[in-house]
Coordinates of C-alpha atoms in Angstrom, one line a residue:
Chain A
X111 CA 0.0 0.0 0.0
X112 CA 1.2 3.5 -1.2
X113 CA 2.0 5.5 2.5
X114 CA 1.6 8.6 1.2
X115 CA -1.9 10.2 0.2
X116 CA -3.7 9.8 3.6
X117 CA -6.2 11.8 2.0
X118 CA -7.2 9.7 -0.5
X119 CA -7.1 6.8 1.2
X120 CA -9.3 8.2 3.6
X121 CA -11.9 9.2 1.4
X122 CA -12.3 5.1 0.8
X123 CA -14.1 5.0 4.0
X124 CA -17.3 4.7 2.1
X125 CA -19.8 7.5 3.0
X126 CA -23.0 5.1 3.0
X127 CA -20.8 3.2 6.2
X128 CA -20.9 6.3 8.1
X129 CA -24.7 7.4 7.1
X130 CA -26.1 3.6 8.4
X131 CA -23.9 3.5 11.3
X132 CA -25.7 6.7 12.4
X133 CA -29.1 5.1 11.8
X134 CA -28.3 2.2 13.3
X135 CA -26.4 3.0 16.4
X136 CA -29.2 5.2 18.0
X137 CA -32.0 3.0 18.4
X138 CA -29.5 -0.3 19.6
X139 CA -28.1 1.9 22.6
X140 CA -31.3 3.3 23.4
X141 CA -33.3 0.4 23.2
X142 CA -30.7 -1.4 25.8
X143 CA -30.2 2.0 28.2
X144 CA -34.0 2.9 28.1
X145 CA -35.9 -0.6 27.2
X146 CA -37.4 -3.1 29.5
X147 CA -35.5 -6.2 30.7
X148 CA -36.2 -8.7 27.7
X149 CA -35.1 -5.7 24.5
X150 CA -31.7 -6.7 24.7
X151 CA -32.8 -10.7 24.2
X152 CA -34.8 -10.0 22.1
X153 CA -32.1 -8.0 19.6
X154 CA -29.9 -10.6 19.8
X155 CA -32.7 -13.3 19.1
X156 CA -33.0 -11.4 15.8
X157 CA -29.6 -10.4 15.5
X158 CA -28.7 -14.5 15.7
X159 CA -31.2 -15.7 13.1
X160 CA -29.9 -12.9 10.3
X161 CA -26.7 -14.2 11.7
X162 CA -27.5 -18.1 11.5
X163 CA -29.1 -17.5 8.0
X164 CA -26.2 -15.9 6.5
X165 CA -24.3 -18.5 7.9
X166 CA -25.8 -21.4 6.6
X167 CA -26.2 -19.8 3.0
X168 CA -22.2 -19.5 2.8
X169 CA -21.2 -23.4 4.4
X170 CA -24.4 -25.1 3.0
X171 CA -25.4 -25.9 -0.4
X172 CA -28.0 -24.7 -1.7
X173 CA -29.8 -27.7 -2.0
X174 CA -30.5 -28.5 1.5
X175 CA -33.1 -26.0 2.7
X176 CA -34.3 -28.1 5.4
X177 CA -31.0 -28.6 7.1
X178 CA -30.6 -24.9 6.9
X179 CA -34.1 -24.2 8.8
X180 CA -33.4 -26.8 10.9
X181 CA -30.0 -25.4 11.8
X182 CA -31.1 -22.0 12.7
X183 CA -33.7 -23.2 15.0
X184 CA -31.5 -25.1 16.5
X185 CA -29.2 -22.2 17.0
X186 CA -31.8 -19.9 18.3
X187 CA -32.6 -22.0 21.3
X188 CA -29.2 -20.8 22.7
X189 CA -30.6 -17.3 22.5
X190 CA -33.9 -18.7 24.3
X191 CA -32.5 -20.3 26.9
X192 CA -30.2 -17.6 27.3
X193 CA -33.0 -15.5 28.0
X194 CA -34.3 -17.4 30.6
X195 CA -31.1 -18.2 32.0
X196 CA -31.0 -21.8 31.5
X197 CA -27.8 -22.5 31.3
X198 CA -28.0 -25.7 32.9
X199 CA -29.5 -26.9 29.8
X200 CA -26.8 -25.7 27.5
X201 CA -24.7 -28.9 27.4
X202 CA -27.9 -31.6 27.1
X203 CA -28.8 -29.0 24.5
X204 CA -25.9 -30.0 22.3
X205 CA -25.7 -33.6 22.4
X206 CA -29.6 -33.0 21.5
X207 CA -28.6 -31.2 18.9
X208 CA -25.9 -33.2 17.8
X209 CA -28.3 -36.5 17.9
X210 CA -31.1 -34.7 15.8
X211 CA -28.4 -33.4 12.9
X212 CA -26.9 -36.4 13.0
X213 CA -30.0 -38.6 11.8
X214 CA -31.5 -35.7 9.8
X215 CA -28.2 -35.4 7.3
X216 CA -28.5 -39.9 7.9
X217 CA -31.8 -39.3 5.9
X218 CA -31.7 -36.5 3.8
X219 CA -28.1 -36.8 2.2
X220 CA -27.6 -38.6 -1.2
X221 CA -24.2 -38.9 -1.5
X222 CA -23.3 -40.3 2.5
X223 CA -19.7 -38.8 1.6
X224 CA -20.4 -35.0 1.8
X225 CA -23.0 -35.7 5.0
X226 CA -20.6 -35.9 7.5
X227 CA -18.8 -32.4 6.1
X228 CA -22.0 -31.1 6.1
X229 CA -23.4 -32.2 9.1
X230 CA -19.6 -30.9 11.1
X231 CA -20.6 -27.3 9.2
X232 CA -24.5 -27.2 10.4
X233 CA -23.2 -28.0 14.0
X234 CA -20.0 -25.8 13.6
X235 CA -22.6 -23.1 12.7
X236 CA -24.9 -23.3 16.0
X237 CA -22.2 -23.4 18.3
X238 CA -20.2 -20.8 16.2
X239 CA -23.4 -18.2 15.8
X240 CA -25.9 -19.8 18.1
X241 CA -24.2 -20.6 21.3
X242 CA -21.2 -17.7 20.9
X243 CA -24.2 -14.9 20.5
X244 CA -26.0 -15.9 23.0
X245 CA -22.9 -14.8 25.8
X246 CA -24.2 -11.3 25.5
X247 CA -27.5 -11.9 26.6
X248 CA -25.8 -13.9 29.8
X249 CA -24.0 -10.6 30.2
X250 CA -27.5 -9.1 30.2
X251 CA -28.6 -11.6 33.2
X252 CA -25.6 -10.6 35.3
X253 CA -25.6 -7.8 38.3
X254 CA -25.4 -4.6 36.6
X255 CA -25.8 -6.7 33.4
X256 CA -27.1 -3.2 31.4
X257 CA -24.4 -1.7 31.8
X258 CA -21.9 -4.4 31.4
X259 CA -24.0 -5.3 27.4
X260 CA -23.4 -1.3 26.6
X261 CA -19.7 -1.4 27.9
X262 CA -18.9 -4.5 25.4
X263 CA -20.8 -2.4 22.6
X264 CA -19.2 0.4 23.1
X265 CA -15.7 -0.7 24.1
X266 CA -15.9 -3.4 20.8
X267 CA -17.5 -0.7 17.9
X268 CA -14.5 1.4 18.9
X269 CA -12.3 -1.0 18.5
X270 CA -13.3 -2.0 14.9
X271 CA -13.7 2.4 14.2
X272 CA -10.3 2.6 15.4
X273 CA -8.9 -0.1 13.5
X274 CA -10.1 0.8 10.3
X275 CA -8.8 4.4 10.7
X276 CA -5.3 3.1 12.1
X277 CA -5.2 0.8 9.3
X278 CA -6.2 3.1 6.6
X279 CA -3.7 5.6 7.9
X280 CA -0.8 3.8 9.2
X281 CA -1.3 0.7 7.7
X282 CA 2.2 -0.9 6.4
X283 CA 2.6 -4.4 7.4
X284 CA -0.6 -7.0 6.2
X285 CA -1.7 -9.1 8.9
X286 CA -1.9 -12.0 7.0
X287 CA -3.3 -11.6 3.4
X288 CA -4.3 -15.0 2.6
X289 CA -7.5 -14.0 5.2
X290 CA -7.8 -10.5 5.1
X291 CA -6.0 -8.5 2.4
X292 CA -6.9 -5.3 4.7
X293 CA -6.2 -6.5 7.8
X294 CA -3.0 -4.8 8.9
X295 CA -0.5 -5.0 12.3
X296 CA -1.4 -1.7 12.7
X297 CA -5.0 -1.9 12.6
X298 CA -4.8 -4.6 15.2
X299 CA -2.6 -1.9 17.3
X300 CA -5.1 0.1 17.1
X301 CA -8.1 -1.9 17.7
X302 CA -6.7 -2.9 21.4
X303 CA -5.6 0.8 22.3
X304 CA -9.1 1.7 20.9
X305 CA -11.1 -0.8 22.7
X306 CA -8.8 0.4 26.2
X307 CA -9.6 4.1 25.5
X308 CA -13.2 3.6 25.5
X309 CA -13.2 1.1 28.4
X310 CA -11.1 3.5 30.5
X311 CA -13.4 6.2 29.7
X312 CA -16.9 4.5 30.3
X313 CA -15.2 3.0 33.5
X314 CA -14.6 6.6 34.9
X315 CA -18.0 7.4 34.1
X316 CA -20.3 4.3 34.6
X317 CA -17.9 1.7 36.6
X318 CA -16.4 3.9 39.3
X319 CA -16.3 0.6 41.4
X320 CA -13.9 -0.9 38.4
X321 CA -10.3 -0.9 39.8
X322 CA -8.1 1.0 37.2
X323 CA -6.4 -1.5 37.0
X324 CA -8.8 -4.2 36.0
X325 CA -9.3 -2.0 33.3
X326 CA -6.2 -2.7 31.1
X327 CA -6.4 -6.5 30.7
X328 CA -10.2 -6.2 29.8
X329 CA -10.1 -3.2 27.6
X330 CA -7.3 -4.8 25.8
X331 CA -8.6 -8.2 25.5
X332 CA -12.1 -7.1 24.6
X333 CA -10.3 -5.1 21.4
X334 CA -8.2 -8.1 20.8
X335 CA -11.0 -10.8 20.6
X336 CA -13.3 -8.2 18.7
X337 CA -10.7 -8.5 16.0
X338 CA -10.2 -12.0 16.4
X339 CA -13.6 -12.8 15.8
X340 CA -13.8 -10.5 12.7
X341 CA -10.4 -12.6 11.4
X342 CA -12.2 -16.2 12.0
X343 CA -15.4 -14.5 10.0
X344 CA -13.3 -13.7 7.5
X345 CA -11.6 -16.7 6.7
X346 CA -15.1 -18.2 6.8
X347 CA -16.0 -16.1 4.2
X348 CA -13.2 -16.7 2.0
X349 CA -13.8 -20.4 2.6
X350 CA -17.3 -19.2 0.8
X351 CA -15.4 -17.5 -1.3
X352 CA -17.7 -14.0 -0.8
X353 CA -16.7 -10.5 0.1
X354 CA -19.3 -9.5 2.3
X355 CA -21.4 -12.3 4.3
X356 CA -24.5 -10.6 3.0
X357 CA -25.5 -7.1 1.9
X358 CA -28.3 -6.1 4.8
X359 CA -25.9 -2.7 6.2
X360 CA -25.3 -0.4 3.0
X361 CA -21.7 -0.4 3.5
X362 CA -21.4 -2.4 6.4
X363 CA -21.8 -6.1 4.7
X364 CA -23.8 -8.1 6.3
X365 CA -25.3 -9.6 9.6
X366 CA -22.5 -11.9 10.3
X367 CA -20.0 -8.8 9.5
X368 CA -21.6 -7.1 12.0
X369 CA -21.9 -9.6 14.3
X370 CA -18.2 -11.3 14.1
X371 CA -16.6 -8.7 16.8
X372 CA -19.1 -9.7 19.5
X373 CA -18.8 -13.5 19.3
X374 CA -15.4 -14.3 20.9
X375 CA -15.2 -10.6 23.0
X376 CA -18.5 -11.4 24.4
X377 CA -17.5 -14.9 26.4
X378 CA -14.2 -13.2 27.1
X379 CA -16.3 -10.3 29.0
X380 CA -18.9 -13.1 30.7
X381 CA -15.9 -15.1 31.8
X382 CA -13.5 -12.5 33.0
X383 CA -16.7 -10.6 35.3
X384 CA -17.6 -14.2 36.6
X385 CA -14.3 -14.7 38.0
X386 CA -13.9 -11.3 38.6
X387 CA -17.0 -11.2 40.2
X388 CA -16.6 -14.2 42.8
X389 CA -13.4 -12.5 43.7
X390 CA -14.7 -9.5 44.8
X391 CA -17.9 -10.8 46.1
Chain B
X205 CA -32.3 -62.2 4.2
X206 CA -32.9 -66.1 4.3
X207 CA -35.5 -66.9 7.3
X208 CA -34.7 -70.2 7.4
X209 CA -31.6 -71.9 8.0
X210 CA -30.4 -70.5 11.3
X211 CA -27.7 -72.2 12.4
X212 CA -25.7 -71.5 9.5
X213 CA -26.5 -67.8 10.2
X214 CA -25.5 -68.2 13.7
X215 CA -22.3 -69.7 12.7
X216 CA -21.5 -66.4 11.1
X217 CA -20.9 -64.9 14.6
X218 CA -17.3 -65.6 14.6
X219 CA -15.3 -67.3 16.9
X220 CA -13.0 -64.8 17.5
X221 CA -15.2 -62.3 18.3
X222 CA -16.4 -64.8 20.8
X223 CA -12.8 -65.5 22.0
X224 CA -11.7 -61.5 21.7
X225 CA -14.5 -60.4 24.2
X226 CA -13.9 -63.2 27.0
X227 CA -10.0 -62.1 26.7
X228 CA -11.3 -58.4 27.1
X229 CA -14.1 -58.2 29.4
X230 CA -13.0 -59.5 32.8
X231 CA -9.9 -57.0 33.5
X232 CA -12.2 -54.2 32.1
X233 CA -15.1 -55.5 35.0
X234 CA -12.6 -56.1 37.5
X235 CA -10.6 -53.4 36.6
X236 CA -13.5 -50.7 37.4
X237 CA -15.6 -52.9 40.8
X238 CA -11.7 -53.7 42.4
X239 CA -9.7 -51.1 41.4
X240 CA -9.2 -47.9 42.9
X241 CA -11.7 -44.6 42.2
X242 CA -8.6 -43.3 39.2
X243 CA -9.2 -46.6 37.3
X244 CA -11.6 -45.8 35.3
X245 CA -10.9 -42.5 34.3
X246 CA -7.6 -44.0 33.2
X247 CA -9.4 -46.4 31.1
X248 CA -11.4 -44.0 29.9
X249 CA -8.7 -41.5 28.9
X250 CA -6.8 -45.0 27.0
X251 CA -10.2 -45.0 24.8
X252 CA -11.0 -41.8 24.3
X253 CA -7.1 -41.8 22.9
X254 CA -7.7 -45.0 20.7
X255 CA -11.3 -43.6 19.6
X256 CA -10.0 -40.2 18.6
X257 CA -7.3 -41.4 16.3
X258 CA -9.1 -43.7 14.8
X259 CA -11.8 -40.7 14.2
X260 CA -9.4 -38.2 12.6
X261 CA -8.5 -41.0 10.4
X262 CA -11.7 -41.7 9.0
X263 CA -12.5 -37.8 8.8
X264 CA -9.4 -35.8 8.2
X265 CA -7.1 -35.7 5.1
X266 CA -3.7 -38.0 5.4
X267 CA -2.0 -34.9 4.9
X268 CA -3.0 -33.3 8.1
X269 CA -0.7 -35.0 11.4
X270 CA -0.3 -31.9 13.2
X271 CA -4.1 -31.2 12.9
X272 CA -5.2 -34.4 14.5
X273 CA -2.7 -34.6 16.9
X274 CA -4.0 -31.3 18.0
X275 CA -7.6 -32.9 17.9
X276 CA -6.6 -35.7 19.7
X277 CA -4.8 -33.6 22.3
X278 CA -8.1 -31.5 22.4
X279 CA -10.3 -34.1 23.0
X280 CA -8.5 -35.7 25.5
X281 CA -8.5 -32.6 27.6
X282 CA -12.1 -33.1 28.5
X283 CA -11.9 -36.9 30.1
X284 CA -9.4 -35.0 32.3
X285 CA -11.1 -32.3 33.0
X286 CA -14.0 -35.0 33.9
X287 CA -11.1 -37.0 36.1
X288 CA -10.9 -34.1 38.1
X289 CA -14.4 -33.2 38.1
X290 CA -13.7 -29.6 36.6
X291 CA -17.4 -29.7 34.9
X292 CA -17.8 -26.0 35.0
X293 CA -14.7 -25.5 32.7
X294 CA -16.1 -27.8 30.2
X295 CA -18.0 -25.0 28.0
X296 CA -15.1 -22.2 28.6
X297 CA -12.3 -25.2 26.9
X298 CA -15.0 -25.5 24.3
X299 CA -14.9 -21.9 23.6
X300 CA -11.1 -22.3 23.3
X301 CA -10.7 -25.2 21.1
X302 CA -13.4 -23.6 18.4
X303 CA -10.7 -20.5 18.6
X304 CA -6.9 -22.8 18.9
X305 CA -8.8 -25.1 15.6
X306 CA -10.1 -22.2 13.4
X307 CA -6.4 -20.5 14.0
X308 CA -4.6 -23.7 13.7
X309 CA -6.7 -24.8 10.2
X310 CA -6.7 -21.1 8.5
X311 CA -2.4 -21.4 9.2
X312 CA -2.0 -24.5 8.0
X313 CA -4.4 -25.0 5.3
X314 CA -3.2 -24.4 1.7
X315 CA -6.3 -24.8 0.2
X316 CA -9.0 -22.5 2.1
X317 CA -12.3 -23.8 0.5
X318 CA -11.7 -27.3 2.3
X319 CA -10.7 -25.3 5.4
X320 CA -13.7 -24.5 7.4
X321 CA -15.0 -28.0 6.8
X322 CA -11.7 -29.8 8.3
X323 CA -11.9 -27.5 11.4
X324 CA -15.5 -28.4 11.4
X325 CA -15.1 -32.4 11.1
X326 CA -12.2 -31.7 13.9
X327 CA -13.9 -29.9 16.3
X328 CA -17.1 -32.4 15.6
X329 CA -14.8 -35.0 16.5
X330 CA -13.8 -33.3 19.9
X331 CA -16.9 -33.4 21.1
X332 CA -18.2 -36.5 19.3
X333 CA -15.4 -38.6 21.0
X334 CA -13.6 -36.6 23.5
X335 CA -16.3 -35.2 25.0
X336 CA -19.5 -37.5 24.8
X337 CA -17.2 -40.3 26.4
X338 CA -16.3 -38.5 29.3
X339 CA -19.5 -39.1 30.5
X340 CA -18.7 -42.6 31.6
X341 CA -16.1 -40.2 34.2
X342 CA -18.5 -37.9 35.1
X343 CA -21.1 -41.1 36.2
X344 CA -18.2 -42.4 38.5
X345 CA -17.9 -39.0 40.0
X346 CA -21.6 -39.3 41.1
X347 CA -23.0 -41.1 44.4
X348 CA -22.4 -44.4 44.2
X349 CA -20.6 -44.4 40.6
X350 CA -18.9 -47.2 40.4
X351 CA -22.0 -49.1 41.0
X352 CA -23.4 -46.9 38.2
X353 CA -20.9 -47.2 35.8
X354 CA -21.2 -51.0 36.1
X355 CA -24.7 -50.8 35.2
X356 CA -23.9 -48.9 31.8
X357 CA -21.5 -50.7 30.6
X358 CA -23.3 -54.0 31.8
X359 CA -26.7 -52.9 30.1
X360 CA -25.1 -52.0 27.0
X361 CA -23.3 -54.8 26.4
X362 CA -26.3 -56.7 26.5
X363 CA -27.9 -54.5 24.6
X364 CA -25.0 -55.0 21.6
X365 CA -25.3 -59.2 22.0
X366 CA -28.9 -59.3 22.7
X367 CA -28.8 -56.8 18.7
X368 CA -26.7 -59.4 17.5
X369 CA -28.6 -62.4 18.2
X370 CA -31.8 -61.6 17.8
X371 CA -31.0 -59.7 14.6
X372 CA -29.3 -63.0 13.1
X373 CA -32.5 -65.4 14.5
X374 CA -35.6 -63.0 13.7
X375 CA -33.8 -60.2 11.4
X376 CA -36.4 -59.7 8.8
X377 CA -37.1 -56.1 8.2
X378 CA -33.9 -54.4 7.7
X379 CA -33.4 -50.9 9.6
X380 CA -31.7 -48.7 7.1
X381 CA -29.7 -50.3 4.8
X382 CA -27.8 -47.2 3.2
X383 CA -26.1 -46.6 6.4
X384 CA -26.1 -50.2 7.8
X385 CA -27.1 -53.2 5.9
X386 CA -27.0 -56.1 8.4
X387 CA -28.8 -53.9 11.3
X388 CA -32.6 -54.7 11.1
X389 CA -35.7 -53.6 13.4
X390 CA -35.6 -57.4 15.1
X391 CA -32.2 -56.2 15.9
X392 CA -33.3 -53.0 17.4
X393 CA -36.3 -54.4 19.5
X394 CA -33.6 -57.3 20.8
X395 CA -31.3 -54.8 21.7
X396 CA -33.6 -52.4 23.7
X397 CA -35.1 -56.3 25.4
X398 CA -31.8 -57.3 26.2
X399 CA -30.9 -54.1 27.9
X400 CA -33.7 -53.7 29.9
X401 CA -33.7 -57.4 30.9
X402 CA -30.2 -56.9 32.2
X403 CA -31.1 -53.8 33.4
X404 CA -34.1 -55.5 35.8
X405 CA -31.3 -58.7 37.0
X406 CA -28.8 -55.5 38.0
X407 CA -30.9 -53.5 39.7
X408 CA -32.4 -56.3 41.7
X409 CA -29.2 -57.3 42.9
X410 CA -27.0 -54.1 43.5
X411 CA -29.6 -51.8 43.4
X412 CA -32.0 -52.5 45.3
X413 CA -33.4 -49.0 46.4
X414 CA -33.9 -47.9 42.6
X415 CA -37.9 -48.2 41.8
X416 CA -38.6 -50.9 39.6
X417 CA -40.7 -49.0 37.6
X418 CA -37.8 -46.3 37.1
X419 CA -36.1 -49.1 36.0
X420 CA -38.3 -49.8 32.6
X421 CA -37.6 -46.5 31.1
X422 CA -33.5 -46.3 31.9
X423 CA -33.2 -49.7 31.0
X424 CA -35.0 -49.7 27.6
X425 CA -33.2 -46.1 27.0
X426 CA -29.6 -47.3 28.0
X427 CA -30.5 -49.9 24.8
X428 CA -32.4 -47.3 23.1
X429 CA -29.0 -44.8 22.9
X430 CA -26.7 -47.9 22.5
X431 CA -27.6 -48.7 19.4
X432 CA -28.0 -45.1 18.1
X433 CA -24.9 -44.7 19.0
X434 CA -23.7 -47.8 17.4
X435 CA -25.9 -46.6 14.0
X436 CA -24.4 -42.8 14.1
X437 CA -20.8 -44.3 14.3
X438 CA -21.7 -46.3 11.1
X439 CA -22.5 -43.3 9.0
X440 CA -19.5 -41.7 9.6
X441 CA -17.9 -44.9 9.2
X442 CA -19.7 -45.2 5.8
X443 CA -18.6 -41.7 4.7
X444 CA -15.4 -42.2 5.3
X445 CA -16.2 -45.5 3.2
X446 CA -14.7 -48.0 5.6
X447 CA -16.3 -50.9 7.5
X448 CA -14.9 -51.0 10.6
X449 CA -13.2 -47.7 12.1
X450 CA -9.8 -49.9 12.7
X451 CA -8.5 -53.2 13.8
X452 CA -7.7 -53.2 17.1
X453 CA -9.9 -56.0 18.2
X454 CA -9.9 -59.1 16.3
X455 CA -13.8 -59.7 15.4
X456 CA -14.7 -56.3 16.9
X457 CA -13.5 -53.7 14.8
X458 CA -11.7 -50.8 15.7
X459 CA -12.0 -49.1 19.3
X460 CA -14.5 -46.9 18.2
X461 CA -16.7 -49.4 17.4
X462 CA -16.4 -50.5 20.4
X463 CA -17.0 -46.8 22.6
X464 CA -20.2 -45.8 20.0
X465 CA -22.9 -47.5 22.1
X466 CA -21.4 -45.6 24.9
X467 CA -21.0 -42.1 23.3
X468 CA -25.2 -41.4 23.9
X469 CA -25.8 -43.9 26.3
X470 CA -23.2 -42.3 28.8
X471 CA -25.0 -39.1 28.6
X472 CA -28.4 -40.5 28.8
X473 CA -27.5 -42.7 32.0
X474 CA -26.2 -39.2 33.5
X475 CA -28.9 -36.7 32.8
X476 CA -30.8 -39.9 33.9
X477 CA -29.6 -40.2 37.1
X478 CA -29.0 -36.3 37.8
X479 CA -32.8 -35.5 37.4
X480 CA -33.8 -38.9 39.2
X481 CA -31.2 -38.3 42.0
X482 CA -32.4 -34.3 42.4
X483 CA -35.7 -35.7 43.2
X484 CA -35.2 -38.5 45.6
X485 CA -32.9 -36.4 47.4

């Protein structure tokens, strides 16, 4: 990439991005600050079926429309029992689910030699969308659980904002092209300092309990697995050999695109408060 | 299938299949009812071992040894965690392996189309083998486990001979003969009998405070499970185009046609006992 002409490379951050971030961010943080309880499970619930439909239409083929339905029920019962905190039933959930794919690509497949594959990429797909997703409504269930869901969104958007313009401006050494030709060392950089920007700041504000401390390692990590996640999207995507996962964000790709930074970042956040939690309890 | 004729047909149960399991099965019994509590999750962790390998075989390329070893380390992970009765860290270390498999596969792999679907087969495998079998660990960590454990392993077995033999005497109506030709619905129906007949001799004897009537639906389940297990294991077994998933036993296949009537049973037999157990306590 040409280091000169900042400008100009600047100006390739598409305007439609900016415009349907704008109309998209608004109603998501209100509707978690301001809405009742069940608003936030209920945008992921949608947010996961978009997400498990996208999915499905990039590792499936096309000719197995009932594996594909089937799959993203499946997947949404995560979300579901999420909601009502069942996580008890997680585990006996999968080996369920595991049992049911398992005889339903048994019947439906012609050739027995791709139905294995296939039936590895349906349950690949509701553990990897499904289950992964679901995290942030657990955050959601979890003292303070409000404010925890808008620190991830916050803390995690700002990393991917600040890796793009890092990238775009002092972008020199590719990640690893084979995945990601965009993806540079210096986005990354700038993701994590990102993501520990906005988690210091909303900590002062809306965490004054949060050691200073604490801060660093989550901040950090929750820009570093926000990244990661977008990098394990991607190479699913090139797998599917597409650009964009689907088209439903002018600029923006689609669900899955959107979705990618939240599904590592948000079990990291879930796990690091529950220990975090117990010790301070 | 020829109805008549049956002892010819019950000469094709081979002798060294006959000869194989009474070598076998008395240091595996008196292995788990003398031995100390460590036994069995060490016999366990040998399977789970033997079962894995012979799994990435069947489902990953040849050209792929650092992959399964990695899957194989993987899945062993969770029969230790089991041993040690970490359960709570069981959905975390799945978390982990779905991240360490889809960075080790996007490294490695030179081809990325057949990428996602080797990480997929992989991490199916973890949990198809490593973790479904570390049930059996998991029912010797409960009250009374080893008395428990007994029971599965007793039931299913019958279940397996009781398939056999009735299959061979009254087979008539095959079960699904794309997946498994010589399995029929006499076999089935044998196979849940057998179990819950051994099941009712068990119980009467070392269990004598379990309800007979809660003794119908765990036996006929235990048989139930055993032989969908046994019938899942075929599929992949015919996908990967083999007959038996190795050689390890002479007359009984590979080891993981020995663990599959465990792999659903074990779980069943758990939830079983963890619901049953909640209420009588």
């Amino acid at each position: 990439m040409d280091p000169g002409n900042r400008e100009e490379r600047m100006g390739r951050i598409e305007k439609k991005k900016v415009i349907t971030a704008l109309l998209i961010v608004p109603p998501i943080i209100g509707g978690i600050a301001l809405g009742p309880s069940p608003t936030l499970g209920l945008m992921v619930l949608i947010a996961t079926f978009l997400g498990l439909r996208e999915y499905f239409r990039l590792c499936l083929p096309r000719s197995k429309p009932i594996e594909k339905t089937i799959g993203v029920g499946l997947g949404l019962i995560f979300s579901i029992l999420a909601l009502y905190d069942k996580t008890s039933a997680i585990i006996p959930f999968f080996i369920f689910a595991f049992l049911l794919l398992a005889l339903l690509f048994m019947v439906t497949s012609d050739s027995l030699g791709s139905s294995v594959s296939n039936f590895a990429l349906t349950f690949l797909g509701i553990f990897y969308v499904g289950f992964l997703l679901s995290y942030v409504t657990l955050i959601r269930n979890m003292t303070d659980g409000k404010i925890w869901v808008l620190f991830l969104i916050l803390t995690v958007w700002a990393g991917d904002i600040f890796a793009l313009f890092s990238g775009v401006l002092f972008g020199r050494h590719k990640l690893y092209p084979k995945i990601s030709p965009n993806k540079t060392v210096e986005g990354l950089i700038g993701a994590i300092l990102g993501s520990l920007l906005i988690a210091l700041l909303y900590s002062y504000f809306f965490l004054p309990s949060l050691n200073r401390w604490t801060v660093l390692p989550l901040g950090a990590g929750l820009g570093f697995f926000g990244q990661l996640g977008d990098f394990i999207e991607s190479m699913i995507k090139r797998s599917a050999q597409v650009k964009d996962s689907g088209s439903l964000f002018p600029g923006h790709g689609g669900m899955l695109d959107r979705l990618d930074s939240f599904l590592f970042s948000a079990p990291f956040l879930h796990y690091f408060l529950s220990l975090w939690l117990e010790e301070t309890l």
